[in-house]
CSV table of C-alpha atoms in Angstrom, one decimal:
chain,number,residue,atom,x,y,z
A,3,UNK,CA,90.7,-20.7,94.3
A,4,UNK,CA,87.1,-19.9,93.2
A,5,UNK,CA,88.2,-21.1,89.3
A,6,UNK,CA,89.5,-24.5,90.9
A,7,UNK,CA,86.3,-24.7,92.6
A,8,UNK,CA,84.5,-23.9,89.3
A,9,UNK,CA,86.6,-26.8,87.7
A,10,UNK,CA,85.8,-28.8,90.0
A,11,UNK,CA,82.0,-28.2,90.1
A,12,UNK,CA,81.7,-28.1,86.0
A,13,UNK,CA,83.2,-31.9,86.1
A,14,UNK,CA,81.3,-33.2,89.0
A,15,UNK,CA,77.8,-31.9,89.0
A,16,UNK,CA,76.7,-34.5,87.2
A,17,UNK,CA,78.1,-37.6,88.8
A,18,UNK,CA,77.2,-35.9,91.6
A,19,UNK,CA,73.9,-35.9,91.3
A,20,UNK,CA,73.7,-39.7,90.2
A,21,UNK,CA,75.4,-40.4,93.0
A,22,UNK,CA,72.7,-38.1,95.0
A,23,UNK,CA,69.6,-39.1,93.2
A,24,UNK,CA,69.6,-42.8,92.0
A,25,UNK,CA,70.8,-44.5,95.4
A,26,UNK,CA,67.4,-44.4,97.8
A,27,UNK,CA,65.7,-46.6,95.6
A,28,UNK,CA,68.3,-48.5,95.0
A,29,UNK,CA,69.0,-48.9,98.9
A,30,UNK,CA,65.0,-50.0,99.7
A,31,UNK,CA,65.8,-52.7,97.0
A,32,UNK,CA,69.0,-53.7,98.7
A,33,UNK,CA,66.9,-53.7,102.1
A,34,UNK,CA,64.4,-56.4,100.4
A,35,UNK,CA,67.3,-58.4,99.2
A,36,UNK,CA,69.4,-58.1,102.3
A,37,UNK,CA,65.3,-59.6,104.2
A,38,UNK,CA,65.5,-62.1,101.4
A,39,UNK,CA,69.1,-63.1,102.3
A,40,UNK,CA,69.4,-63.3,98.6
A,41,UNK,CA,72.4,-61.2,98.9
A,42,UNK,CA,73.7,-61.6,95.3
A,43,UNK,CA,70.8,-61.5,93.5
A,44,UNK,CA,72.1,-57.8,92.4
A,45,UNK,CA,75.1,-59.1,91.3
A,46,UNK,CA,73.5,-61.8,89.6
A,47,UNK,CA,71.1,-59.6,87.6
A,48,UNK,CA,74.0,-56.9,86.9
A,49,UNK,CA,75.7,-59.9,85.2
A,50,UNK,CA,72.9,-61.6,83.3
A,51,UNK,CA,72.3,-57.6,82.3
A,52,UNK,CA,76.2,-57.6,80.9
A,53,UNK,CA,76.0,-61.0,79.4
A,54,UNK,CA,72.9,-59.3,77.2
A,55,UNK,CA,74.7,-55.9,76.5
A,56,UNK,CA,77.8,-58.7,75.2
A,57,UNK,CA,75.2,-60.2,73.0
A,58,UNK,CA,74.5,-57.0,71.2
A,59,UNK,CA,77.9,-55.8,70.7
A,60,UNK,CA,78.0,-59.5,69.1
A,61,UNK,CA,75.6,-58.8,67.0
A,62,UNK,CA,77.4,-55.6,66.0
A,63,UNK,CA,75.6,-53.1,67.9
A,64,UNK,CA,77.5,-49.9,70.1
A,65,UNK,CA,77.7,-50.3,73.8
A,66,UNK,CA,74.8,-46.6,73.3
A,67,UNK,CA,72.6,-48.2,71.0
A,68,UNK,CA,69.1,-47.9,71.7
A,69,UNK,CA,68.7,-51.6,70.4
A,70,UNK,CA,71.6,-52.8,73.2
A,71,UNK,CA,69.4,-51.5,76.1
A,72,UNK,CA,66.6,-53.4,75.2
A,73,UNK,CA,68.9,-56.8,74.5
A,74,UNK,CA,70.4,-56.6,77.6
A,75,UNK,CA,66.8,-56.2,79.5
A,76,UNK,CA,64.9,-58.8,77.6
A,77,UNK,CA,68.0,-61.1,78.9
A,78,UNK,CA,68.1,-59.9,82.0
A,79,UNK,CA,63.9,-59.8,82.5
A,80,UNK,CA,64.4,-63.8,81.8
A,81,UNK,CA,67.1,-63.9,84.8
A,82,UNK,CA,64.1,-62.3,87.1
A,83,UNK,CA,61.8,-64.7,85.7
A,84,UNK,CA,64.0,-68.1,86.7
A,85,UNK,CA,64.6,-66.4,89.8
A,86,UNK,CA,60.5,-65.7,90.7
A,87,UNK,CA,60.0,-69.6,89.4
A,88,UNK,CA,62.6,-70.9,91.8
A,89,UNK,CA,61.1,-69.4,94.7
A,90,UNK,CA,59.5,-72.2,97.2
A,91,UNK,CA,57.1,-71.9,99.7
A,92,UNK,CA,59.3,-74.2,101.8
A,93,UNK,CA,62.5,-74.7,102.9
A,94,UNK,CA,64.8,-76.6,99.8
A,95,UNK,CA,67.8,-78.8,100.0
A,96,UNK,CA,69.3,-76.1,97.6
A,97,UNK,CA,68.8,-72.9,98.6
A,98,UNK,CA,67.7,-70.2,96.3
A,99,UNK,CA,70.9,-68.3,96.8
A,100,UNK,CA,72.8,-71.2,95.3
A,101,UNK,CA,71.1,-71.1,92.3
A,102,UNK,CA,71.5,-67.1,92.3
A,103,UNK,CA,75.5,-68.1,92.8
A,104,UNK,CA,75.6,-70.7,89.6
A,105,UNK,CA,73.6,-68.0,87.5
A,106,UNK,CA,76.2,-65.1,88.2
A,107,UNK,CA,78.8,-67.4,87.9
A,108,UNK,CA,77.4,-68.8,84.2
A,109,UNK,CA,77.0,-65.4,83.1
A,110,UNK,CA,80.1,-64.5,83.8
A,111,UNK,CA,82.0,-67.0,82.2
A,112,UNK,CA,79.5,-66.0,79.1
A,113,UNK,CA,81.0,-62.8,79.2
A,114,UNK,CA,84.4,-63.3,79.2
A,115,UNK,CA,83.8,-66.0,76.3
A,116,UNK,CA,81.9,-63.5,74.4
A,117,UNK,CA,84.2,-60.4,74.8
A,118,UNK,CA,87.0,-62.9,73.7
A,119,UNK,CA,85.3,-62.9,69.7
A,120,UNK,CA,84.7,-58.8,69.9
A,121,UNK,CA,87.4,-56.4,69.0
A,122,UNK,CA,88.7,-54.6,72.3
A,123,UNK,CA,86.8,-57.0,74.3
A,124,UNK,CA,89.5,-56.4,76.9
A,125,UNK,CA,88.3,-52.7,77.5
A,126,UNK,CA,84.8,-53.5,76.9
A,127,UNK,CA,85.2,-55.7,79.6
A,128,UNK,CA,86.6,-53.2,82.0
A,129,UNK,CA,83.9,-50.2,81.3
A,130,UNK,CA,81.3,-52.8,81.5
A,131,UNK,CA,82.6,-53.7,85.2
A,132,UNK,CA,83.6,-50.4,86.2
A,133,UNK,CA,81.4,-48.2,84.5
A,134,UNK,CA,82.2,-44.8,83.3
A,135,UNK,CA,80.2,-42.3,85.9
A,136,UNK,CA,82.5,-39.5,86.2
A,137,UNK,CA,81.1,-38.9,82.2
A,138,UNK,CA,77.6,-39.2,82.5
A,139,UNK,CA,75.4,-36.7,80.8
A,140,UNK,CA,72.7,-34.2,82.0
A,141,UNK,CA,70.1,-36.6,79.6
A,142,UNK,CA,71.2,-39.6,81.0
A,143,UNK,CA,70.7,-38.1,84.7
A,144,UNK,CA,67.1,-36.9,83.7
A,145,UNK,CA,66.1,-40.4,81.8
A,146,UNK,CA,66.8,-42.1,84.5
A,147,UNK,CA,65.8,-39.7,87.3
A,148,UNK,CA,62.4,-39.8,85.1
A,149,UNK,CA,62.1,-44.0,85.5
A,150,UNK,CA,63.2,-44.0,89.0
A,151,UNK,CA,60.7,-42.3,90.3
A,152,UNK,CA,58.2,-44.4,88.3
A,153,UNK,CA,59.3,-47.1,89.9
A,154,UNK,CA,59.5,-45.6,93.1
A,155,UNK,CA,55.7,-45.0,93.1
A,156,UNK,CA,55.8,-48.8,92.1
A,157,UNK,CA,56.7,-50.0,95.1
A,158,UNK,CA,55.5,-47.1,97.5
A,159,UNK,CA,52.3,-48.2,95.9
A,160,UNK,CA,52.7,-52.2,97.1
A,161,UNK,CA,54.8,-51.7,99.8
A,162,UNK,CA,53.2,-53.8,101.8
A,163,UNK,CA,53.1,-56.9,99.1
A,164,UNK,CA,56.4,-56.9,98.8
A,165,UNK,CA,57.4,-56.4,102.6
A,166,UNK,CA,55.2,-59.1,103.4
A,167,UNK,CA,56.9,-61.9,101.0
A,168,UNK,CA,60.5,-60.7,102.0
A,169,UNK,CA,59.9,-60.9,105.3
A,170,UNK,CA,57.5,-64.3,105.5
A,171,UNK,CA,57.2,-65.8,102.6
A,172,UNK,CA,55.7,-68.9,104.0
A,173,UNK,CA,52.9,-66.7,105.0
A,174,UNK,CA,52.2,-65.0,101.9
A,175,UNK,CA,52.0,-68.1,99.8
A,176,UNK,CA,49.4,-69.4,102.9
A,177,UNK,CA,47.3,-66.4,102.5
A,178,UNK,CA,46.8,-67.1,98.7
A,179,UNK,CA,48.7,-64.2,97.8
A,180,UNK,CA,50.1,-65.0,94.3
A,181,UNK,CA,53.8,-65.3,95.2
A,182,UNK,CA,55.8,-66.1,92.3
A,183,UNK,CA,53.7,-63.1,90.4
A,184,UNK,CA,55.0,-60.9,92.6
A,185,UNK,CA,58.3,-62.4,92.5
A,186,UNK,CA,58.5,-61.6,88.8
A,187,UNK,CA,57.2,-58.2,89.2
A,188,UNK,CA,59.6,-57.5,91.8
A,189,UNK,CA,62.4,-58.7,89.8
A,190,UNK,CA,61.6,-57.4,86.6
A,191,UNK,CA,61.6,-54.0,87.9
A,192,UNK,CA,64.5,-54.7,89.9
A,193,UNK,CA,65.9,-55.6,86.9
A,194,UNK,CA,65.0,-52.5,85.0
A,195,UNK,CA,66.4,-50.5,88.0
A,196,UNK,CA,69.7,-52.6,87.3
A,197,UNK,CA,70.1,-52.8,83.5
A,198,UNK,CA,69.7,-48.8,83.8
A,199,UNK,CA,72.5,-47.8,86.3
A,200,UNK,CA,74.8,-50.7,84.8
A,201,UNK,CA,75.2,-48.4,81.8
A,202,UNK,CA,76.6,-45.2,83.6
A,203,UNK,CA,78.2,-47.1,86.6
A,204,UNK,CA,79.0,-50.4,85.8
A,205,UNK,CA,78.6,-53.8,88.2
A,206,UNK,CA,80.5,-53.3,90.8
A,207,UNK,CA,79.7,-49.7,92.0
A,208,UNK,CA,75.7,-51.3,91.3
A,209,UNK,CA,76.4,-54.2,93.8
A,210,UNK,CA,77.8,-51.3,96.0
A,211,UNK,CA,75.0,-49.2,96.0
A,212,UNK,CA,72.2,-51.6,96.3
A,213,UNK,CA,74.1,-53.6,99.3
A,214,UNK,CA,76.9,-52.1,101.6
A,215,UNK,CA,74.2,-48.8,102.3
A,216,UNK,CA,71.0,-51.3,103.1
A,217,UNK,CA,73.5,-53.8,105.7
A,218,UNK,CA,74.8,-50.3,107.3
A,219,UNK,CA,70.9,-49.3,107.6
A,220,UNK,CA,70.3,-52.7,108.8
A,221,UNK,CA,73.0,-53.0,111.5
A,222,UNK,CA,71.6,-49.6,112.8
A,223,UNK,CA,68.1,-50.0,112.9
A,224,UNK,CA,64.9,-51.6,112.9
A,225,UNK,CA,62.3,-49.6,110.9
A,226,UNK,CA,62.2,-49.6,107.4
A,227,UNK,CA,62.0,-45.5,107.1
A,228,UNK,CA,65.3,-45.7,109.2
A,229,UNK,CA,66.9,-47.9,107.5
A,230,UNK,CA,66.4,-46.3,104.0
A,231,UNK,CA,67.5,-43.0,105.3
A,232,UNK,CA,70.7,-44.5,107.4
A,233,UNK,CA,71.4,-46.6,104.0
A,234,UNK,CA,70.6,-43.3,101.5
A,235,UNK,CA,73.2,-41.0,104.3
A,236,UNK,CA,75.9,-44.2,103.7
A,237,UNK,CA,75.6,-43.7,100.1
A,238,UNK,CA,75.8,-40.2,99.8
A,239,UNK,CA,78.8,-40.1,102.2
A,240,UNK,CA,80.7,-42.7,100.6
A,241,UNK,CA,79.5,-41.1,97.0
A,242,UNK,CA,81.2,-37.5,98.4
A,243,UNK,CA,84.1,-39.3,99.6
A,244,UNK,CA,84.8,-41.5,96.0
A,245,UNK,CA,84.3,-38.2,94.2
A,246,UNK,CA,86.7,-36.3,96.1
A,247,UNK,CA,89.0,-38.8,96.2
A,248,UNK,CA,89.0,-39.7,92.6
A,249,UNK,CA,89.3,-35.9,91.7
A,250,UNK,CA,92.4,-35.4,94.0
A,251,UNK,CA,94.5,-38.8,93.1
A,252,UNK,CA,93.3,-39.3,89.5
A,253,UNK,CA,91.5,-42.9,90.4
A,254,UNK,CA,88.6,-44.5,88.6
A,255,UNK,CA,85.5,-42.8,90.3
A,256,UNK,CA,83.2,-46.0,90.5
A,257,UNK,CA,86.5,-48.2,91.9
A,258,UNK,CA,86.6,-45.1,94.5
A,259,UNK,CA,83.3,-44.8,95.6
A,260,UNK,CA,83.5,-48.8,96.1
A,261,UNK,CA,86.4,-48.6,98.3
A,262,UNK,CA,85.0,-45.4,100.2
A,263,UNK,CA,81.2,-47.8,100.6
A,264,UNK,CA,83.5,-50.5,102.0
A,265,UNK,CA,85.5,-47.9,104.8
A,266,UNK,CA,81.7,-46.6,105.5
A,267,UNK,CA,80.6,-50.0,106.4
A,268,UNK,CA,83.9,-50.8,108.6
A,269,UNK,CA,83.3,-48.0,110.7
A,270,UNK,CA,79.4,-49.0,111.0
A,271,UNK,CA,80.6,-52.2,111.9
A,272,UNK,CA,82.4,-50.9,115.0
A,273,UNK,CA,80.0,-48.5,116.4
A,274,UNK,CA,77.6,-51.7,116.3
A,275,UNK,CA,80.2,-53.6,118.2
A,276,UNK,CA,80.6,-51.1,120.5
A,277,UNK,CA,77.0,-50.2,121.2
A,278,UNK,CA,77.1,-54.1,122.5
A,279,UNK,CA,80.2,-53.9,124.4
């Protein structure tokens, strides 16, 4: 029993503790974007970050290469800037979120057509959507642990900025605050944040993370230091539960974790339901 356990521990530790480390600043994003009611602006970004990583193998690059990081976040820092420009101070005919919905849309067709001219663009495809987690690396863990909490200070350090334009953006553009600045700035790190766990989880288990934990925080409370720690619990849970489950059945980890984030957020959904009842 204790070599099983040993096993177990040798090839989970370090999925583990992305699963454990990378999620609470990922979950005060999906807080802003859930305020925004922007909802796929994630999934938009992780997209518009795949389209660039397809340029680069294109170009010839590996999906590891140094140079395809940097492709795919120069592409993806000029999604955050169309998305900071289209912000209005007033209500639109088109909503912002429609345009978020053509731009994911566009750069997904852009994938698909530029996977179809790269050898193995099938499988590319795939890892690019579902991520290979249960193999990342104790470097990866500690790059990314490293610009996380860079970031994190980021935002702890404007908090308030960026609270203020997700929650009444009519009256941060009155106060003279320079909106569309801090638009980008939010974006572009957001962006960052995305490009950087796209690599070791792929899209979908991204879109999980940054959403399903941040509505379950949401639905449960009303304070933003409540809701990050209801949203980071969520994650963690539903991280422990993919894990074990993809361990036990032999499933893809990130398709598991998914599915376990969904099952998480169905049994929020009733407690909410019948706290009103």
């Amino acid at each position: 029993m204790s070599a099983d356990l040993s096993v177990v521990w040798e090839v989970m530790k370090w999925p583990l503790a992305a699963c454990l480390l990378f999620p609470p600043l990922m979950v005060y994003l999906g807080l802003h974007v859930v305020k925004r009611e922007v909802i796929f602006v994630d999934l938009a970004l992780a997209q518009v970050a795949t389209l660039g990583t397809c340029v680069a193998l294109l170009m010839g690059y590996h999906f590891d290469d140094r140079l395809t990081f940097w492709i795919s976040l120069g592409v993806t820092f000029v999604g955050a800037a169309f998305f900071s420009w289209s912000r209005s101070s007033k209500k639109e005919a088109v909503p912002q979120e429609a345009i978020i919905g053509i731009t994911f849309v566009v750069a997904a067709a852009g994938v698909i057509l530029l996977l179809s001219r790269v050898a193995g663009g099938k499988e590319e495809l795939e890892h690019l959507l579902t991520g290979d987690i249960l193999n990342v690396t104790k470097a990866e863990i500690g790059q990314r642990a490293l610009l996380f909490a860079a970031l994190g200070g980021f935002y702890a350090a404007f908090h308030n900025r960026f609270v203020l334009i997700s929650s009444d953006p009519e009256g941060a553009f009155a106060s003279g605050m320079r909106v569309r600045l801090w638009d980008f700035l939010f974006y572009a790190s957001f962006a960052l944040v995305v490009v950087s766990f796209v690599r070791i989880a792929g899209v979908l288990l991204t879109f999980a993370y940054l959403i399903v934990p941040a509505v379950c925080g949401t639905m449960l409370a009303q304070q933003w230091a409540r809701r990050l720690t209801i949203g980071w619990v969520v994650a963690a849970l539903a991280s422990l539960l993919g894990l074990w489950a993809s361990y036990q059945m032999d499933l893809p980890t990130g398709a598991a974790i998914v599915c376990a984030s969904g099952l998480l957020l169905a049994a929020v959904s009733v407690i909410v339901s019948l706290r009103r009842a």
